[in-house]
Short mmCIF file of C-alpha atoms in Angstrom, two decimals:
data_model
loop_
_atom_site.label_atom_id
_atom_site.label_comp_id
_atom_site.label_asym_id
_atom_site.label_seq_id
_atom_site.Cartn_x
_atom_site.Cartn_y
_atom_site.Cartn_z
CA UNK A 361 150.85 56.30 86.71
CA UNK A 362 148.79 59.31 88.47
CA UNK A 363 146.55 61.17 86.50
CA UNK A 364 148.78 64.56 87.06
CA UNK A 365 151.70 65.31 89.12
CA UNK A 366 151.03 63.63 92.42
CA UNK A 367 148.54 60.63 93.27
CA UNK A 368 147.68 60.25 96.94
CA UNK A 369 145.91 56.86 95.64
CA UNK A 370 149.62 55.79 94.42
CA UNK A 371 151.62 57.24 97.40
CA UNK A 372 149.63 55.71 99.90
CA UNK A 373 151.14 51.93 99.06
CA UNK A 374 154.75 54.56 99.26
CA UNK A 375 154.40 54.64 103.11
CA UNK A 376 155.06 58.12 103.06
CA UNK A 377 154.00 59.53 106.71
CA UNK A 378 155.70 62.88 107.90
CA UNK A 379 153.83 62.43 111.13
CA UNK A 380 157.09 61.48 113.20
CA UNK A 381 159.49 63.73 111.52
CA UNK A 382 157.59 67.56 111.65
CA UNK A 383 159.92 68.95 114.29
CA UNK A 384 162.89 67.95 112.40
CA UNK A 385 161.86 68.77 109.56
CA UNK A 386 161.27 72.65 111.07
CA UNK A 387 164.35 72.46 112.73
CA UNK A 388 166.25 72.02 109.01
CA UNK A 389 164.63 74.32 107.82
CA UNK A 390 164.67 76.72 110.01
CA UNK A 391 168.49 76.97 108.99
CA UNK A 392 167.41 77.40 105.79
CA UNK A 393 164.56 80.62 105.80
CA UNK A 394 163.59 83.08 108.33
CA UNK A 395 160.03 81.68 109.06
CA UNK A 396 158.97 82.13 112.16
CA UNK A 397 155.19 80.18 112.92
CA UNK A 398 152.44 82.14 114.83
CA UNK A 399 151.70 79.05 116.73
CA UNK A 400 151.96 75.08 116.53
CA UNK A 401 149.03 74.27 115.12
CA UNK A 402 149.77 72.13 112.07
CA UNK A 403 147.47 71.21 109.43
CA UNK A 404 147.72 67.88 107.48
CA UNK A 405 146.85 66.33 104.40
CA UNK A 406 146.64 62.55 105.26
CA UNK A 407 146.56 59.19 103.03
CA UNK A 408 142.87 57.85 104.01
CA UNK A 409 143.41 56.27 107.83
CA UNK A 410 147.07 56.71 107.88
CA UNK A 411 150.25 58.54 106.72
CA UNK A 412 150.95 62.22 106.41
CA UNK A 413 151.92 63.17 103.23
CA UNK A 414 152.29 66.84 103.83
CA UNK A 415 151.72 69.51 106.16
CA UNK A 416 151.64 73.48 106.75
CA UNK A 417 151.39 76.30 109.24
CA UNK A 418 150.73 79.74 109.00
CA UNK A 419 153.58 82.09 110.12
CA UNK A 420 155.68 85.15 109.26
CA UNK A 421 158.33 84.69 106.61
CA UNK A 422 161.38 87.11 106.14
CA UNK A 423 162.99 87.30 102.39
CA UNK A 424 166.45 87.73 101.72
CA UNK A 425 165.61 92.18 101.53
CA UNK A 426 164.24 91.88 105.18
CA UNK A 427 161.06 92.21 103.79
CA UNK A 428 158.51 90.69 106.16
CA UNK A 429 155.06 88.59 104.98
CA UNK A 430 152.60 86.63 106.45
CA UNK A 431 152.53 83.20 105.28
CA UNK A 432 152.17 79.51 104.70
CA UNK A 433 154.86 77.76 105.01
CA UNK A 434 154.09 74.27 103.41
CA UNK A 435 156.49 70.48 103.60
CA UNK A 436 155.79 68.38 100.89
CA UNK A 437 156.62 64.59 101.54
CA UNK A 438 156.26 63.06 98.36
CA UNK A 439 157.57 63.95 94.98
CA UNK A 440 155.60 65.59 92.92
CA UNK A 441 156.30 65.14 89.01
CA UNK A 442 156.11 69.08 88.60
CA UNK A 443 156.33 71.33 91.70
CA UNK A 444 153.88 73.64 93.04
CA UNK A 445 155.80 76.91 91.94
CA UNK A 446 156.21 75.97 88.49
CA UNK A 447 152.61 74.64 88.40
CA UNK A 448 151.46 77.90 89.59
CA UNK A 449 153.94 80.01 87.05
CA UNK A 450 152.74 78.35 84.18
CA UNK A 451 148.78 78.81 85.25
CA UNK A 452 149.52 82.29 85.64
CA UNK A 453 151.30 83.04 82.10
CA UNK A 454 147.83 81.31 80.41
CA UNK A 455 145.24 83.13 82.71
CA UNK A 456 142.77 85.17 81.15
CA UNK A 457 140.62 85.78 84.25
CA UNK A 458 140.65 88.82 86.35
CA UNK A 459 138.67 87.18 89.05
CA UNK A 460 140.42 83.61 89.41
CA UNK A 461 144.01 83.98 91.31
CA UNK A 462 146.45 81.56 92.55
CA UNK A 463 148.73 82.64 95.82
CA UNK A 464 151.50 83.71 95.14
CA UNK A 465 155.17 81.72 95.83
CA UNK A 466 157.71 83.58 98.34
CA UNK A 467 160.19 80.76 98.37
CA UNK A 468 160.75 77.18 97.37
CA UNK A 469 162.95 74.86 98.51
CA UNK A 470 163.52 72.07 95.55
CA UNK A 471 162.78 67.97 96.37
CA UNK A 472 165.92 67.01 98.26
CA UNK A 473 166.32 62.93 98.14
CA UNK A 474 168.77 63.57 101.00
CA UNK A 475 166.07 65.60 103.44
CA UNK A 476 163.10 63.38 101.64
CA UNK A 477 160.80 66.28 101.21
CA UNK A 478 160.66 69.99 99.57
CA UNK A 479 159.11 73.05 100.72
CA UNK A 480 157.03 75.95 99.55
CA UNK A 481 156.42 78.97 100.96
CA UNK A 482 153.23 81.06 100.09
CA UNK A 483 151.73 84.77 100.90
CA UNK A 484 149.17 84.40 102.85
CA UNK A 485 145.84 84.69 101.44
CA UNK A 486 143.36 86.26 104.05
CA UNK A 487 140.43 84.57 102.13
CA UNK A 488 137.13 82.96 103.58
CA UNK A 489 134.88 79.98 102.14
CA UNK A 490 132.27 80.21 100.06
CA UNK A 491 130.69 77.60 101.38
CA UNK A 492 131.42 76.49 105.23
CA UNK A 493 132.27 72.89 105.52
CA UNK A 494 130.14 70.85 108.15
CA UNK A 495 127.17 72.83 107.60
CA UNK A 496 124.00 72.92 105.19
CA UNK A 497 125.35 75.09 102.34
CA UNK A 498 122.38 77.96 101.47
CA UNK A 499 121.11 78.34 97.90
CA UNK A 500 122.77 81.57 97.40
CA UNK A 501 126.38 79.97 98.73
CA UNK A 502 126.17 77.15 95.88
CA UNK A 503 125.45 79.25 93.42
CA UNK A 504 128.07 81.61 94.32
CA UNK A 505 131.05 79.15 94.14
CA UNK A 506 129.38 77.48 91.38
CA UNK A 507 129.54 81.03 89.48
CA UNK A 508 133.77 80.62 90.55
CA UNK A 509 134.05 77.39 88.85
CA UNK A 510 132.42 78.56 85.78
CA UNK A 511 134.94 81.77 85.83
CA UNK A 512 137.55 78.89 85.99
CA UNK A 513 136.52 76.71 83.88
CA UNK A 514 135.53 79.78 80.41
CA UNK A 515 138.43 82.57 81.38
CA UNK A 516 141.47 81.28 83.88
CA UNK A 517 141.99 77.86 81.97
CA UNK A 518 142.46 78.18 78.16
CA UNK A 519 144.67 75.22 77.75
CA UNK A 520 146.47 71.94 78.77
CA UNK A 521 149.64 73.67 80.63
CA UNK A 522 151.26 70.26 81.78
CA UNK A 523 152.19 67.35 79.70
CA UNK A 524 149.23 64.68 79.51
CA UNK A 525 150.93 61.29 81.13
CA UNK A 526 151.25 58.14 79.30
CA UNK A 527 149.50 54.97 80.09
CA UNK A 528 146.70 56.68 81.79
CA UNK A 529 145.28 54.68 84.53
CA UNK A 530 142.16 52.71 84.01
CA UNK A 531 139.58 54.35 85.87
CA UNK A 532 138.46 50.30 87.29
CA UNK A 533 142.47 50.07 88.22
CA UNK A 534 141.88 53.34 90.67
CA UNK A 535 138.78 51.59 92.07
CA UNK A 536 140.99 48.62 92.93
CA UNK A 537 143.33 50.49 94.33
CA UNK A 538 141.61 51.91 96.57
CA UNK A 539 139.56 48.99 97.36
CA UNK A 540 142.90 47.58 98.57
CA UNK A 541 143.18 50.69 100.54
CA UNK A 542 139.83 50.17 102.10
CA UNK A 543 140.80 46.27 102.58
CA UNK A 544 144.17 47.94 105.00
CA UNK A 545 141.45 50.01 107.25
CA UNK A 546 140.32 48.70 110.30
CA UNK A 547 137.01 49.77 109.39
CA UNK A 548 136.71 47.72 106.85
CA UNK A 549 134.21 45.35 107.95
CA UNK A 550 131.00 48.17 107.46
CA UNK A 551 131.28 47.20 103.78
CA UNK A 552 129.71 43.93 103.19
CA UNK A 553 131.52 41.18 100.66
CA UNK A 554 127.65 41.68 98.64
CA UNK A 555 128.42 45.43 98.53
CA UNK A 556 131.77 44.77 97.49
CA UNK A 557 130.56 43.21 94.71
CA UNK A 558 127.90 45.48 93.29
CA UNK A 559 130.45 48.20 93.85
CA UNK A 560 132.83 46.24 91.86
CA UNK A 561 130.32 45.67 89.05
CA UNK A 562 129.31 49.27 88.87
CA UNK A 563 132.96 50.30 88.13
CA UNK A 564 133.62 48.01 85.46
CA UNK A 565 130.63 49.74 83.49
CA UNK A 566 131.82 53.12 84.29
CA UNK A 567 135.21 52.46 83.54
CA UNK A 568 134.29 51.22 80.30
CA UNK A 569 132.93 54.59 79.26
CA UNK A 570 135.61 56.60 80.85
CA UNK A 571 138.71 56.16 78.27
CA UNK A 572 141.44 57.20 78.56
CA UNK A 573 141.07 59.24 75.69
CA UNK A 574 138.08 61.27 77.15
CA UNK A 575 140.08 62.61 79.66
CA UNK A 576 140.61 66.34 79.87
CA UNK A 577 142.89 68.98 81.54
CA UNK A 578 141.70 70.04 84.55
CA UNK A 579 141.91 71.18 88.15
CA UNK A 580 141.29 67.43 90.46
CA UNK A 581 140.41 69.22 93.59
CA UNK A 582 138.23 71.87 93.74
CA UNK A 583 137.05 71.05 97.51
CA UNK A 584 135.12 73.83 99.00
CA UNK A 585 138.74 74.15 101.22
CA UNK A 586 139.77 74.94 97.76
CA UNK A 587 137.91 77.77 96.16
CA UNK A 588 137.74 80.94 98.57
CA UNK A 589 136.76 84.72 98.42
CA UNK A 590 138.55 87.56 99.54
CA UNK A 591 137.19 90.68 98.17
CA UNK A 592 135.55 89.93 94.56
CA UNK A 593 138.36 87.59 93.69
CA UNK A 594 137.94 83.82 93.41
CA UNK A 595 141.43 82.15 95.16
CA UNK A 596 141.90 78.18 94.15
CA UNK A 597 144.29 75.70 96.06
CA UNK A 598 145.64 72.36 96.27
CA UNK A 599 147.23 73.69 92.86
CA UNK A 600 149.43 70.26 92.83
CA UNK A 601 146.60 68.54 91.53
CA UNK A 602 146.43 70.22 87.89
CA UNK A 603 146.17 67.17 85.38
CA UNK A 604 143.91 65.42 83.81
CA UNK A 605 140.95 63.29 84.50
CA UNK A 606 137.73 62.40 83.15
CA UNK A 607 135.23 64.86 81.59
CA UNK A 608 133.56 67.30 84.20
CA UNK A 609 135.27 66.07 87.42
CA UNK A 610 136.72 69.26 88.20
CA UNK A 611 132.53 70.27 88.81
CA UNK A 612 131.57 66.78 90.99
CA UNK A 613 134.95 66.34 93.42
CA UNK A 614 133.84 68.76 95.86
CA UNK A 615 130.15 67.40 95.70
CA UNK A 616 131.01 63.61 97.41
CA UNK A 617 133.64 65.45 100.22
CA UNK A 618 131.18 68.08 101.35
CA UNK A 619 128.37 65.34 101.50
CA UNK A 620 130.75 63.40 103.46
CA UNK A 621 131.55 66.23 105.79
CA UNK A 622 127.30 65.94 106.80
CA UNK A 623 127.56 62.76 107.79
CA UNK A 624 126.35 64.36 111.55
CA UNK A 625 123.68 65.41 110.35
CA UNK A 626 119.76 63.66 110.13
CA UNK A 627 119.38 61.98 107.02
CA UNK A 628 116.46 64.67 105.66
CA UNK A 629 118.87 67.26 105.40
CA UNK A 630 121.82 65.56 104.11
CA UNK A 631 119.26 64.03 101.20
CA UNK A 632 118.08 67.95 100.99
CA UNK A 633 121.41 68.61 100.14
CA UNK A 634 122.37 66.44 98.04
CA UNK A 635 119.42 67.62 95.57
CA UNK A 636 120.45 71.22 96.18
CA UNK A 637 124.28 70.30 94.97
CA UNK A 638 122.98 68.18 91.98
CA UNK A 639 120.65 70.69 90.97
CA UNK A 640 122.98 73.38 91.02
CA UNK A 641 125.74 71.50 89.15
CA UNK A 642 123.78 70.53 86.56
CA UNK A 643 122.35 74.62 86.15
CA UNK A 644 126.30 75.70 86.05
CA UNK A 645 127.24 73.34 83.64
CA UNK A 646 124.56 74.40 81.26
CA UNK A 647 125.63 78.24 81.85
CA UNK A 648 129.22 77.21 80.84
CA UNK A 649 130.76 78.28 77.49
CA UNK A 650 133.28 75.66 77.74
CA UNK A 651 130.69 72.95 78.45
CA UNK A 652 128.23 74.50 75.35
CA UNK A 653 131.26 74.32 73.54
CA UNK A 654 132.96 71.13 74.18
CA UNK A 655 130.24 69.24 75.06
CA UNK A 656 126.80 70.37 73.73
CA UNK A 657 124.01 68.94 75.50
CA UNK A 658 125.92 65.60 75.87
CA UNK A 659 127.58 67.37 78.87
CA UNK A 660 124.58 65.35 80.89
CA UNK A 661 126.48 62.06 80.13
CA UNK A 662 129.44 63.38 81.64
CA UNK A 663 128.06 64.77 84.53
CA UNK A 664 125.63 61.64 85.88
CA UNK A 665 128.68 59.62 85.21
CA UNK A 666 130.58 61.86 87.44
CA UNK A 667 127.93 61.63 90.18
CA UNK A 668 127.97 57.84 89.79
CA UNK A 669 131.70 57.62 90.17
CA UNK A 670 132.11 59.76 93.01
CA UNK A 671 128.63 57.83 94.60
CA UNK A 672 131.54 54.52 93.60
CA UNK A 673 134.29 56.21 94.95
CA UNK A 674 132.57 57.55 98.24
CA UNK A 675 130.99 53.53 99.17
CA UNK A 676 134.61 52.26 98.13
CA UNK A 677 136.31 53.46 100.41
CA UNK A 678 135.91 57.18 101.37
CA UNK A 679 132.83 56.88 103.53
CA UNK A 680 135.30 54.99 106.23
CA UNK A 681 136.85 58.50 106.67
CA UNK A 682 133.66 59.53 108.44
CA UNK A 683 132.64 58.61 112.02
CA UNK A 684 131.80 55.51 112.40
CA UNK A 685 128.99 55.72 114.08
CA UNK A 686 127.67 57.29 111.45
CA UNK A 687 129.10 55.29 108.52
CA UNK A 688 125.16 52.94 108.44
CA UNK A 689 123.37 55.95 108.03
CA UNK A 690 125.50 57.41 105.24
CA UNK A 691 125.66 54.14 103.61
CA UNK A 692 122.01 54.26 103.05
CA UNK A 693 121.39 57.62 101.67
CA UNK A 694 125.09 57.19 99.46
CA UNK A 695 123.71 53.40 98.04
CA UNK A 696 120.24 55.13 97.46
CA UNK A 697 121.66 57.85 95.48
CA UNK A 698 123.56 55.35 93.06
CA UNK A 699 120.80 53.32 92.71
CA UNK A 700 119.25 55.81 91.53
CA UNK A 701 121.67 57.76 89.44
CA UNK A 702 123.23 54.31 87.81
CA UNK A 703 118.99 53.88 85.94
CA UNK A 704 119.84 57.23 83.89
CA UNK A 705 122.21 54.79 81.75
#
């Protein structure tokens, strides 16, 4: 059971995988709409080391008025439990934010079983990142998107607007999960049966504090692809991921993926930034209203288990996403971080 309305963790053992059908799939629907891409470059949202599960290009879409817009036309290969348009409609009627704003739905093309995919078609958003992915994010960056989450988190999200799932997933049956994952990567081998094991043991304790009745409703992937500027308002993606998961993850996801994205880097600066990111975290979470108010000050609990888990998540499996050449070094700094983090309990 996925923790909103898709799971990537869960539709990975689907063998979805677009990859071989794209220019079919533009060719149907190209009967369909008038959407005409600017070029072929695609971009794809893939399960770990393989599968695509869906993909997108920018273009110029036509409505039924002849009314012309640049856009994002995006094929969705697995079903989702609630579709992007309604997930983005019912955000909207519950917003209280005048800075926070979701892009805005042109056309949607319900799940066929027949085609095996549905389609969404969005305005383009001419927006740019806060912070630039691959690089050493500044002081004044952090802050900045940190200052979008908190708009997100005290104005644009005043309540549950999706239906909280039954049977909630353990947070230790994820970890297996995608330990099985890791098990299917050819990589595989640059985590050691003794690291397998700690890992392992380090889950069980989280996931032992992380019930299922802790969880709250939340945004579970706020990536720094998926909080941009344009002008002086806040845009968030990857809107198919509203649901809920434990307390405060919405703050940590983007944390393990950017620290990821380093990996290139020498091991000075990527340890400089993972202080930075902590340390800035930890200052928006205290600024919050939400977190005063849900939380108190035993939002820390929440948010060094949330650096744990995504420390657990990222030695799991995620770090095999990286180059491998660098996998050894990243491995260090990731096991050194946990290490540490796991003594605050």
């Amino acid at each position: 059971m996925p923790y909103g309305t898709i799971s990537p963790t869960e539709d990975f053992f689907k063998n979805i995988d677009l990859s071989g059908r794209k220019e079919k799939i533009l060719k149907q629907i190209a009967e369909r709409i008038d959407f005409k891409p600017d070029n072929k470059q695609i971009w794809e949202s893939r399960y770990w080391h393989k599968g695509v599960g869906a993909f997108n290009l920018s273009g110029t879409f036509t409505d039924k008025n002849g009314k012309k817009y640049k856009a994002i036309l995006k094929v969705q290969g697995s079903k989702p439990k609630i579709s992007e348009p309604e997930i983005i409609e019912k955000f909207n009627q519950q917003n209280k934010s005048k800075l926070i704003k979701l892009p805005r739905v042109l056309f949607s093309l319900p799940w066929s079983d027949k085609l095996g995919f549905e389609v969404y078609v969005f305005e383009k958003v001419e927006a740019n990142f806060i912070i630039k992915p691959h690089e050493p994010a500044s002081k004044e960056s952090l802050e900045e998107f940190f200052q979008a989450y908190r708009e997100y988190k005290d104005r644009a999200l005043q309540k549950p607007f999706l239906p909280k799932p039954k049977n909630l997933p353990s947070y230790i049956e994820k970890f297996k999960k995608w330990r099985t994952i890791r098990l299917d990567n050819p990589l595989k081998s640059y985590i050691t049966p003794e690291e397998d094991k700690k890992l392992l043991k380090f889950a069980e304790f989280i996931s032992k504090i992380l019930q299922e009745k802790t969880f709250e409703f939340q945004h579970g992937h706020l990536s720094v692809y998926d909080i941009k500027k344009k002008g002086e308002k806040y845009y968030l993606f990857s809107n198919l991921f509203w649901g809920y998961y434990y307390p405060l993850y919405d703050s940590i996801f983007a944390f393990e993926w950017f620290i990821l994205g380093l990996a290139h880097l020498p091991s000075k600066t990527i340890e400089k930034q993972i202080d930075l990111w902590l340390t800035t975290i930890k200052d928006a979470l205290q600024k919050s209203q939400y977190v005063k108010k849900t939380y108190g000050k035993k939002f820390l609990k929440y948010h060094y288990i949330g650096i744990v888990e995504r420390l657990i998540a990222g030695l799991n499996l995620d770090i095999l996403c990286v180059k491998k050449e660098n996998i050894p070094k990243m491995k260090k700094i990731l096991w050194r971080q946990l290490e540490k983090h796991i003594k605050k309990f």
